[in-house]
Amino acid sequence: MQLAVLTIKKTITLFALVGPVTMIPVFLSAVDGFESNEKRRFARALGFSVTVALLVAAFLGTSFLSFMGISIGAMQIGGGIIVLLLAIAMVMGKETSFKGSAPPADGDNGHEASIVPLAIPLLAGPAAFSYVMGNSTLKQEWDFVHVVVPIIIVGLSCW
């Protein structure tokens, strides 16, 4: 019971940090002019990219940061500064928009625009990376459930 409750809490927190619902207008702007099957492929690539990015951050992120000499606290401060700058831009009324590339040509899968900037850093950004890296210290056998299950659920919600 405690395992399920803790996993649900971590899923809700990660869902709030990633914010897939708030990205719907950006997604619609990015796929404007795409056909419905192209929109589905774009959304699938977006969800997959978010899931993979968060899983990589969860399992390799702390090792990479320590290799680079960056602490989790510094990562959290950097993420907070980015959020602050975005908030100031919103308050000042500066228009920030993302327009995806043209619909993919024949032979092109069109998924590149879904990875940057939509998947990384808008959905899987510094706050989400810091959160999954902070929760990824595996101390017991079933601790990975608290890390992997929320990431997969949030990744599916981005799809």
GROMACS .gro file of N, CA and C in nm:
model
  477
    1MET      N    1   0.082  -0.119   0.000
    1MET     CA    2   0.000   0.000   0.000
    1MET      C    3   0.086   0.125   0.000
    2GLN      N    4   0.191   0.125   0.083
    2GLN     CA    5   0.280   0.241   0.088
    2GLN      C    6   0.352   0.261  -0.045
    3LEU      N    7   0.386   0.152  -0.110
    3LEU     CA    8   0.452   0.160  -0.240
    3LEU      C    9   0.363   0.229  -0.342
    4ALA      N   10   0.235   0.192  -0.345
    4ALA     CA   11   0.141   0.252  -0.440
    4ALA      C   12   0.118   0.399  -0.409
    5VAL      N   13   0.101   0.433  -0.282
    5VAL     CA   14   0.076   0.572  -0.244
    5VAL      C   15   0.197   0.659  -0.278
    6LEU      N   16   0.316   0.611  -0.247
    6LEU     CA   17   0.436   0.688  -0.277
    6LEU      C   18   0.455   0.704  -0.427
    7THR      N   19   0.428   0.600  -0.503
    7THR     CA   20   0.440   0.609  -0.649
    7THR      C   21   0.339   0.708  -0.706
    8ILE      N   22   0.218   0.708  -0.654
    8ILE     CA   23   0.116   0.804  -0.701
    8ILE      C   24   0.158   0.947  -0.668
    9LYS      N   25   0.211   0.968  -0.548
    9LYS     CA   26   0.256   1.102  -0.510
    9LYS      C   27   0.368   1.151  -0.601
   10LYS      N   28   0.463   1.064  -0.629
   10LYS     CA   29   0.574   1.102  -0.716
   10LYS      C   30   0.528   1.125  -0.859
   11THR      N   31   0.428   1.049  -0.903
   11THR     CA   32   0.373   1.068  -1.037
   11THR      C   33   0.304   1.203  -1.048
   12ILE      N   34   0.226   1.239  -0.948
   12ILE     CA   35   0.156   1.368  -0.949
   12ILE      C   36   0.256   1.483  -0.947
   13THR      N   37   0.360   1.470  -0.866
   13THR     CA   38   0.462   1.575  -0.860
   13THR      C   39   0.533   1.590  -0.994
   14LEU      N   40   0.572   1.478  -1.054
   14LEU     CA   41   0.641   1.484  -1.183
   14LEU      C   42   0.548   1.538  -1.292
   15PHE      N   43   0.422   1.499  -1.286
   15PHE     CA   44   0.324   1.550  -1.383
   15PHE      C   45   0.313   1.703  -1.372
   16ALA      N   46   0.314   1.754  -1.250
   16ALA     CA   47   0.307   1.899  -1.230
   16ALA      C   48   0.434   1.968  -1.280
   17LEU      N   49   0.549   1.905  -1.262
   17LEU     CA   50   0.674   1.965  -1.308
   17LEU      C   51   0.687   1.965  -1.460
   18VAL      N   52   0.644   1.856  -1.522
   18VAL     CA   53   0.653   1.846  -1.668
   18VAL      C   54   0.545   1.931  -1.734
   19GLY      N   55   0.425   1.927  -1.682
   19GLY     CA   56   0.315   2.011  -1.730
   19GLY      C   57   0.272   1.985  -1.873
   20PRO      N   58   0.237   1.861  -1.908
   20PRO     CA   59   0.197   1.835  -2.047
   20PRO      C   60   0.069   1.907  -2.087
   21VAL      N   61  -0.021   1.932  -1.993
   21VAL     CA   62  -0.147   2.000  -2.027
   21VAL      C   63  -0.119   2.145  -2.066
   22THR      N   64  -0.025   2.208  -2.000
   22THR     CA   65   0.006   2.348  -2.031
   22THR      C   66   0.077   2.364  -2.165
   23MET      N   67   0.130   2.255  -2.218
   23MET     CA   68   0.201   2.260  -2.346
   23MET      C   69   0.111   2.235  -2.465
   24ILE      N   70  -0.017   2.211  -2.443
   24ILE     CA   71  -0.108   2.184  -2.554
   24ILE      C   72  -0.110   2.299  -2.655
   25PRO      N   73  -0.121   2.426  -2.613
   25PRO     CA   74  -0.119   2.534  -2.714
   25PRO      C   75   0.011   2.539  -2.794
   26VAL      N   76   0.123   2.513  -2.728
   26VAL     CA   77   0.251   2.513  -2.798
   26VAL      C   78   0.256   2.398  -2.898
   27PHE      N   79   0.206   2.282  -2.858
   27PHE     CA   80   0.201   2.167  -2.949
   27PHE      C   81   0.114   2.198  -3.069
   28LEU      N   82  -0.004   2.255  -3.045
   28LEU     CA   83  -0.095   2.287  -3.155
   28LEU      C   84  -0.033   2.390  -3.250
   29SER      N   85   0.041   2.484  -3.196
   29SER     CA   86   0.110   2.581  -3.280
   29SER      C   87   0.219   2.514  -3.362
   30ALA      N   88   0.288   2.418  -3.302
   30ALA     CA   89   0.398   2.351  -3.370
   30ALA      C   90   0.349   2.262  -3.484
   31VAL      N   91   0.231   2.203  -3.469
   31VAL     CA   92   0.182   2.109  -3.571
   31VAL      C   93   0.079   2.173  -3.663
   32ASP      N   94   0.067   2.304  -3.657
   32ASP     CA   95  -0.026   2.374  -3.745
   32ASP      C   96   0.013   2.347  -3.891
   33GLY      N   97  -0.078   2.296  -3.967
   33GLY     CA   98  -0.052   2.264  -4.107
   33GLY      C   99  -0.014   2.119  -4.130
   34PHE      N  100   0.009   2.044  -4.025
   34PHE     CA  101   0.041   1.902  -4.040
   34PHE      C  102  -0.089   1.824  -4.062
   35GLU      N  103  -0.080   1.713  -4.132
   35GLU     CA  104  -0.195   1.623  -4.145
   35GLU      C  105  -0.210   1.545  -4.015
   36SER      N  106  -0.325   1.481  -3.997
   36SER     CA  107  -0.353   1.413  -3.869
   36SER      C  108  -0.255   1.300  -3.840
   37ASN      N  109  -0.214   1.224  -3.942
   37ASN     CA  110  -0.118   1.117  -3.915
   37ASN      C  111   0.020   1.174  -3.879
   38GLU      N  112   0.055   1.289  -3.937
   38GLU     CA  113   0.182   1.354  -3.901
   38GLU      C  114   0.176   1.407  -3.759
   39LYS      N  115   0.059   1.458  -3.718
   39LYS     CA  116   0.043   1.506  -3.581
   39LYS      C  117   0.058   1.392  -3.482
   40ARG      N  118   0.003   1.275  -3.516
   40ARG     CA  119   0.016   1.159  -3.427
   40ARG      C  120   0.162   1.114  -3.415
   41ARG      N  121   0.233   1.112  -3.528
   41ARG     CA  122   0.375   1.074  -3.524
   41ARG      C  123   0.455   1.175  -3.442
   42PHE      N  124   0.424   1.302  -3.460
   42PHE     CA  125   0.491   1.409  -3.386
   42PHE      C  126   0.467   1.391  -3.236
   43ALA      N  127   0.341   1.365  -3.198
   43ALA     CA  128   0.307   1.347  -3.056
   43ALA      C  129   0.374   1.223  -2.999
   44ARG      N  130   0.379   1.115  -3.077
   44ARG     CA  131   0.444   0.992  -3.031
   44ARG      C  132   0.593   1.016  -3.008
   45ALA      N  133   0.657   1.086  -3.102
   45ALA     CA  134   0.800   1.116  -3.086
   45ALA      C  135   0.823   1.207  -2.966
   46LEU      N  136   0.731   1.298  -2.943
   46LEU     CA  137   0.741   1.389  -2.828
   46LEU      C  138   0.733   1.311  -2.697
   47GLY      N  139   0.633   1.225  -2.683
   47GLY     CA  140   0.619   1.144  -2.562
   47GLY      C  141   0.738   1.052  -2.540
   48PHE      N  142   0.785   0.990  -2.648
   48PHE     CA  143   0.900   0.900  -2.639
   48PHE      C  144   1.025   0.978  -2.597
   49SER      N  145   1.045   1.096  -2.654
   49SER     CA  146   1.163   1.177  -2.622
   49SER      C  147   1.163   1.221  -2.476
   50VAL      N  148   1.047   1.261  -2.426
   50VAL     CA  149   1.037   1.301  -2.285
   50VAL      C  150   1.068   1.183  -2.195
   51THR      N  151   1.012   1.066  -2.226
   51THR     CA  152   1.035   0.947  -2.145
   51THR      C  153   1.182   0.909  -2.143
   52VAL      N  154   1.244   0.903  -2.260
   52VAL     CA  155   1.385   0.864  -2.268
   52VAL      C  156   1.473   0.967  -2.197
   53ALA      N  157   1.447   1.095  -2.217
   53ALA     CA  158   1.528   1.199  -2.153
   53ALA      C  159   1.520   1.189  -2.001
   54LEU      N  160   1.400   1.167  -1.948
   54LEU     CA  161   1.386   1.157  -1.803
   54LEU      C  162   1.447   1.028  -1.748
   55LEU      N  163   1.436   0.918  -1.822
   55LEU     CA  164   1.498   0.793  -1.778
   55LEU      C  165   1.651   0.805  -1.778
   56VAL      N  166   1.705   0.868  -1.881
   56VAL     CA  167   1.850   0.889  -1.885
   56VAL      C  168   1.893   0.979  -1.769
   57ALA      N  169   1.817   1.084  -1.744
   57ALA     CA  170   1.849   1.173  -1.632
   57ALA      C  171   1.841   1.099  -1.499
   58ALA      N  172   1.743   1.010  -1.486
   58ALA     CA  173   1.726   0.938  -1.360
   58ALA      C  174   1.841   0.842  -1.333
   59PHE      N  175   1.886   0.773  -1.437
   59PHE     CA  176   1.986   0.669  -1.414
   59PHE      C  177   2.129   0.713  -1.440
   60LEU      N  178   2.150   0.814  -1.523
   60LEU     CA  179   2.286   0.858  -1.553
   60LEU      C  180   2.312   1.003  -1.514
   61GLY      N  181   2.208   1.075  -1.476
   61GLY     CA  182   2.220   1.218  -1.451
   61GLY      C  183   2.314   1.255  -1.339
   62THR      N  184   2.300   1.191  -1.224
   62THR     CA  185   2.385   1.228  -1.111
   62THR      C  186   2.531   1.193  -1.139
   63SER      N  187   2.555   1.083  -1.209
   63SER     CA  188   2.693   1.046  -1.244
   63SER      C  189   2.752   1.149  -1.340
   64PHE      N  190   2.673   1.192  -1.438
   64PHE     CA  191   2.720   1.292  -1.533
   64PHE      C  192   2.747   1.426  -1.464
   65LEU      N  193   2.657   1.466  -1.376
   65LEU     CA  194   2.677   1.592  -1.305
   65LEU      C  195   2.801   1.588  -1.217
   66SER      N  196   2.823   1.476  -1.145
   66SER     CA  197   2.943   1.469  -1.062
   66SER      C  198   3.068   1.464  -1.147
   67PHE      N  199   3.062   1.401  -1.264
   67PHE     CA  200   3.176   1.401  -1.355
   67PHE      C  201   3.209   1.543  -1.400
   68MET      N  202   3.105   1.624  -1.424
   68MET     CA  203   3.125   1.762  -1.467
   68MET      C  204   3.150   1.857  -1.350
   69GLY      N  205   3.137   1.808  -1.226
   69GLY     CA  206   3.160   1.890  -1.109
   69GLY      C  207   3.043   1.981  -1.074
   70ILE      N  208   2.922   1.940  -1.111
   70ILE     CA  209   2.802   2.020  -1.085
   70ILE      C  210   2.720   1.948  -0.979
   71SER      N  211   2.676   2.023  -0.879
   71SER     CA  212   2.594   1.963  -0.774
   71SER      C  213   2.447   1.970  -0.811
   72ILE      N  214   2.365   1.889  -0.744
   72ILE     CA  215   2.220   1.892  -0.766
   72ILE      C  216   2.166   2.029  -0.729
   73GLY      N  217   2.220   2.088  -0.623
   73GLY     CA  218   2.176   2.222  -0.582
   73GLY      C  219   2.201   2.326  -0.691
   74ALA      N  220   2.316   2.318  -0.755
   74ALA     CA  221   2.345   2.412  -0.864
   74ALA      C  222   2.249   2.391  -0.980
   75MET      N  223   2.215   2.267  -1.008
   75MET     CA  224   2.118   2.237  -1.114
   75MET      C  225   1.982   2.295  -1.078
   76GLN      N  226   1.942   2.283  -0.951
   76GLN     CA  227   1.813   2.337  -0.909
   76GLN      C  228   1.812   2.490  -0.916
   77ILE      N  229   1.922   2.552  -0.880
   77ILE     CA  230   1.930   2.698  -0.888
   77ILE      C  231   1.923   2.742  -1.034
   78GLY      N  232   1.994   2.674  -1.121
   78GLY     CA  233   1.987   2.706  -1.264
   78GLY      C  234   1.847   2.692  -1.319
   79GLY      N  235   1.779   2.585  -1.281
   79GLY     CA  236   1.640   2.565  -1.324
   79GLY      C  237   1.549   2.674  -1.272
   80GLY      N  238   1.571   2.715  -1.148
   80GLY     CA  239   1.491   2.823  -1.090
   80GLY      C  240   1.513   2.955  -1.161
   81ILE      N  241   1.636   2.982  -1.201
   81ILE     CA  242   1.665   3.106  -1.275
   81ILE      C  243   1.595   3.105  -1.410
   82ILE      N  244   1.595   2.991  -1.477
   82ILE     CA  245   1.526   2.980  -1.606
   82ILE      C  246   1.377   3.005  -1.589
   83VAL      N  247   1.318   2.944  -1.488
   83VAL     CA  248   1.175   2.964  -1.462
   83VAL      C  249   1.147   3.110  -1.429
   84LEU      N  250   1.234   3.173  -1.350
   84LEU     CA  251   1.218   3.314  -1.316
   84LEU      C  252   1.222   3.402  -1.441
   85LEU      N  253   1.317   3.377  -1.530
   85LEU     CA  254   1.326   3.457  -1.652
   85LEU      C  255   1.204   3.438  -1.741
   86LEU      N  256   1.154   3.316  -1.750
   86LEU     CA  257   1.032   3.292  -1.828
   86LEU      C  258   0.913   3.365  -1.765
   87ALA      N  259   0.905   3.363  -1.632
   87ALA     CA  260   0.795   3.431  -1.564
   87ALA      C  261   0.802   3.582  -1.584
   88ILE      N  262   0.922   3.638  -1.577
   88ILE     CA  263   0.938   3.782  -1.600
   88ILE      C  264   0.897   3.818  -1.742
   89ALA      N  265   0.936   3.735  -1.839
   89ALA     CA  266   0.898   3.761  -1.978
   89ALA      C  267   0.746   3.756  -1.994
   90MET      N  268   0.681   3.665  -1.924
   90MET     CA  269   0.535   3.655  -1.933
   90MET      C  270   0.469   3.777  -1.869
   91VAL      N  271   0.520   3.822  -1.755
   91VAL     CA  272   0.463   3.938  -1.687
   91VAL      C  273   0.483   4.065  -1.771
   92MET      N  274   0.597   4.075  -1.835
   92MET     CA  275   0.625   4.194  -1.917
   92MET      C  276   0.549   4.192  -2.049
   93GLY      N  277   0.485   4.082  -2.080
   93GLY     CA  278   0.404   4.073  -2.200
   93GLY      C  279   0.482   4.043  -2.326
   94LYS      N  280   0.603   3.994  -2.312
   94LYS     CA  281   0.681   3.957  -2.430
   94LYS      C  282   0.622   3.830  -2.488
   95GLU      N  283   0.604   3.831  -2.617
   95GLU     CA  284   0.543   3.716  -2.682
   95GLU      C  285   0.650   3.612  -2.710
   96THR      N  286   0.630   3.494  -2.655
   96THR     CA  287   0.719   3.383  -2.683
   96THR      C  288   0.637   3.277  -2.753
   97SER      N  289   0.678   3.243  -2.872
   97SER     CA  290   0.602   3.143  -2.947
   97SER      C  291   0.699   3.048  -3.014
   98PHE      N  292   0.649   2.933  -3.043
   98PHE     CA  293   0.726   2.832  -3.113
   98PHE      C  294   0.647   2.791  -3.235
   99LYS      N  295   0.708   2.799  -3.346
   99LYS     CA  296   0.645   2.754  -3.469
   99LYS      C  297   0.730   2.641  -3.521
  100GLY      N  298   0.672   2.525  -3.532
  100GLY     CA  299   0.744   2.409  -3.581
  100GLY      C  300   0.787   2.428  -3.724
  101SER      N  301   0.873   2.340  -3.768
  101SER     CA  302   0.917   2.347  -3.906
  101SER      C  303   0.803   2.308  -3.998
  102ALA      N  304   0.824   2.323  -4.123
  102ALA     CA  305   0.722   2.288  -4.221
  102ALA      C  306   0.691   2.139  -4.209
  103PRO      N  307   0.575   2.097  -4.254
  103PRO     CA  308   0.544   1.955  -4.249
  103PRO      C  309   0.654   1.875  -4.317
  104PRO      N  310   0.680   1.755  -4.267
  104PRO     CA  311   0.792   1.678  -4.319
  104PRO      C  312   0.775   1.644  -4.465
  105ALA      N  313   0.887   1.648  -4.535
  105ALA     CA  314   0.888   1.611  -4.676
  105ALA      C  315   0.890   1.459  -4.688
  106ASP      N  316   0.875   1.410  -4.808
  106ASP     CA  317   0.878   1.265  -4.829
  106ASP      C  318   1.011   1.210  -4.782
  107GLY      N  319   1.005   1.102  -4.707
  107GLY     CA  320   1.126   1.038  -4.656
  107GLY      C  321   1.176   1.098  -4.526
  108ASP      N  322   1.121   1.210  -4.485
  108ASP     CA  323   1.161   1.274  -4.360
  108ASP      C  324   1.057   1.240  -4.254
  109ASN      N  325   1.101   1.204  -4.136
  109ASN     CA  326   1.004   1.165  -4.033
  109ASN      C  327   0.950   1.283  -3.955
  110GLY      N  328   1.011   1.401  -3.961
  110GLY     CA  329   0.957   1.521  -3.898
  110GLY      C  330   0.961   1.520  -3.746
  111HIS      N  331   1.038   1.430  -3.686
  111HIS     CA  332   1.038   1.419  -3.540
  111HIS      C  333   1.139   1.510  -3.474
  112GLU      N  334   1.233   1.566  -3.550
  112GLU     CA  335   1.339   1.646  -3.490
  112GLU      C  336   1.283   1.767  -3.418
  113ALA      N  337   1.181   1.830  -3.474
  113ALA     CA  338   1.124   1.949  -3.412
  113ALA      C  339   1.052   1.916  -3.282
  114SER      N  340   1.016   1.791  -3.262
  114SER     CA  341   0.948   1.755  -3.137
  114SER      C  342   1.046   1.736  -3.023
  115ILE      N  343   1.171   1.713  -3.054
  115ILE     CA  344   1.268   1.688  -2.949
  115ILE      C  345   1.316   1.820  -2.889
  116VAL      N  346   1.358   1.912  -2.973
  116VAL     CA  347   1.403   2.042  -2.927
  116VAL      C  348   1.320   2.146  -2.999
  117PRO      N  349   1.254   2.235  -2.934
  117PRO     CA  350   1.248   2.268  -2.793
  117PRO      C  351   1.130   2.208  -2.719
  118LEU      N  352   1.043   2.133  -2.783
  118LEU     CA  353   0.923   2.085  -2.713
  118LEU      C  354   0.955   1.983  -2.606
  119ALA      N  355   1.019   1.872  -2.641
  119ALA     CA  356   1.045   1.768  -2.542
  119ALA      C  357   1.150   1.815  -2.442
  120ILE      N  358   1.260   1.866  -2.494
  120ILE     CA  359   1.369   1.914  -2.410
  120ILE      C  360   1.397   2.057  -2.454
  121PRO      N  361   1.385   2.157  -2.379
  121PRO     CA  362   1.368   2.170  -2.236
  121PRO      C  363   1.229   2.209  -2.190
  122LEU      N  364   1.132   2.227  -2.281
  122LEU     CA  365   1.002   2.277  -2.235
  122LEU      C  366   0.927   2.176  -2.149
  123LEU      N  367   0.921   2.051  -2.190
  123LEU     CA  368   0.853   1.950  -2.108
  123LEU      C  369   0.950   1.889  -2.007
  124ALA      N  370   1.053   1.825  -2.056
  124ALA     CA  371   1.154   1.766  -1.968
  124ALA      C  372   1.263   1.870  -1.946
  125GLY      N  373   1.236   1.963  -1.857
  125GLY     CA  374   1.328   2.073  -1.833
  125GLY      C  375   1.408   2.055  -1.705
  126PRO      N  376   1.474   2.161  -1.663
  126PRO     CA  377   1.560   2.152  -1.544
  126PRO      C  378   1.488   2.106  -1.418
  127ALA      N  379   1.364   2.150  -1.399
  127ALA     CA  380   1.292   2.110  -1.278
  127ALA      C  381   1.264   1.960  -1.279
  128ALA      N  382   1.218   1.908  -1.392
  128ALA     CA  383   1.191   1.764  -1.401
  128ALA      C  384   1.319   1.683  -1.390
  129PHE      N  385   1.426   1.730  -1.456
  129PHE     CA  386   1.554   1.660  -1.446
  129PHE      C  387   1.604   1.657  -1.302
  130SER      N  388   1.598   1.771  -1.234
  130SER     CA  389   1.642   1.776  -1.094
  130SER      C  390   1.560   1.683  -1.007
  131TYR      N  391   1.430   1.680  -1.031
  131TYR     CA  392   1.341   1.595  -0.951
  131TYR      C  393   1.374   1.447  -0.970
  132VAL      N  394   1.385   1.402  -1.095
  132VAL     CA  395   1.411   1.259  -1.116
  132VAL      C  396   1.552   1.222  -1.072
  133MET      N  397   1.647   1.313  -1.084
  133MET     CA  398   1.782   1.282  -1.036
  133MET      C  399   1.784   1.273  -0.884
  134GLY      N  400   1.709   1.359  -0.819
  134GLY     CA  401   1.702   1.353  -0.673
  134GLY      C  402   1.634   1.227  -0.622
  135ASN      N  403   1.542   1.173  -0.698
  135ASN     CA  404   1.470   1.052  -0.658
  135ASN      C  405   1.536   0.924  -0.707
  136SER      N  406   1.645   0.936  -0.780
  136SER     CA  407   1.701   0.817  -0.844
  136SER      C  408   1.805   0.745  -0.760
  137THR      N  409   1.825   0.785  -0.637
  137THR     CA  410   1.919   0.713  -0.553
  137THR      C  411   1.853   0.585  -0.505
  138LEU      N  412   1.891   0.475  -0.565
  138LEU     CA  413   1.828   0.345  -0.536
  138LEU      C  414   1.893   0.283  -0.412
  139LYS      N  415   1.817   0.277  -0.304
  139LYS     CA  416   1.868   0.222  -0.180
  139LYS      C  417   1.812   0.083  -0.150
  140GLN      N  418   1.692   0.055  -0.200
  140GLN     CA  419   1.631  -0.075  -0.177
  140GLN      C  420   1.594  -0.137  -0.310
  141GLU      N  421   1.553  -0.262  -0.303
  141GLU     CA  422   1.524  -0.338  -0.424
  141GLU      C  423   1.412  -0.278  -0.508
  142TRP      N  424   1.305  -0.228  -0.445
  142TRP     CA  425   1.189  -0.179  -0.519
  142TRP      C  426   1.187  -0.028  -0.535
  143ASP      N  427   1.295   0.041  -0.500
  143ASP     CA  428   1.298   0.187  -0.515
  143ASP      C  429   1.287   0.231  -0.661
  144PHE      N  430   1.330   0.147  -0.754
  144PHE     CA  431   1.324   0.185  -0.895
  144PHE      C  432   1.181   0.208  -0.941
  145VAL      N  433   1.083   0.149  -0.874
  145VAL     CA  434   0.942   0.168  -0.909
  145VAL      C  435   0.905   0.315  -0.892
  146HIS      N  436   0.956   0.379  -0.787
  146HIS     CA  437   0.926   0.520  -0.761
  146HIS      C  438   0.988   0.612  -0.866
  147VAL      N  439   1.087   0.562  -0.938
  147VAL     CA  440   1.154   0.643  -1.039
  147VAL      C  441   1.097   0.614  -1.178
  148VAL      N  442   1.087   0.488  -1.214
  148VAL     CA  443   1.051   0.450  -1.351
  148VAL      C  444   0.903   0.466  -1.379
  149VAL      N  445   0.817   0.420  -1.291
  149VAL     CA  446   0.672   0.424  -1.316
  149VAL      C  447   0.622   0.567  -1.336
  150PRO      N  448   0.657   0.664  -1.250
  150PRO     CA  449   0.611   0.801  -1.277
  150PRO      C  450   0.660   0.856  -1.411
  151ILE      N  451   0.784   0.824  -1.448
  151ILE     CA  452   0.838   0.873  -1.575
  151ILE      C  453   0.759   0.815  -1.692
  152ILE      N  454   0.729   0.686  -1.686
  152ILE     CA  455   0.654   0.624  -1.796
  152ILE      C  456   0.513   0.680  -1.804
  153ILE      N  457   0.448   0.699  -1.690
  153ILE     CA  458   0.312   0.754  -1.690
  153ILE      C  459   0.310   0.896  -1.745
  154VAL      N  460   0.404   0.978  -1.703
  154VAL     CA  461   0.410   1.116  -1.752
  154VAL      C  462   0.447   1.117  -1.901
  155GLY      N  463   0.536   1.029  -1.942
  155GLY     CA  464   0.570   1.020  -2.084
  155GLY      C  465   0.450   0.982  -2.169
  156LEU      N  466   0.370   0.889  -2.120
  156LEU     CA  467   0.247   0.853  -2.192
  156LEU      C  468   0.148   0.968  -2.195
  157SER      N  469   0.144   1.047  -2.089
  157SER     CA  470   0.052   1.162  -2.089
  157SER      C  471   0.098   1.270  -2.186
  158CYS      N  472   0.226   1.274  -2.217
  158CYS     CA  473   0.275   1.370  -2.317
  158CYS      C  474   0.241   1.325  -2.458
  159TRP      N  475   0.217   1.198  -2.475
  159TRP     CA  476   0.182   1.142  -2.605
  159TRP      C  477   0.042   1.180  -2.635
   0.00000   0.00000   0.00000
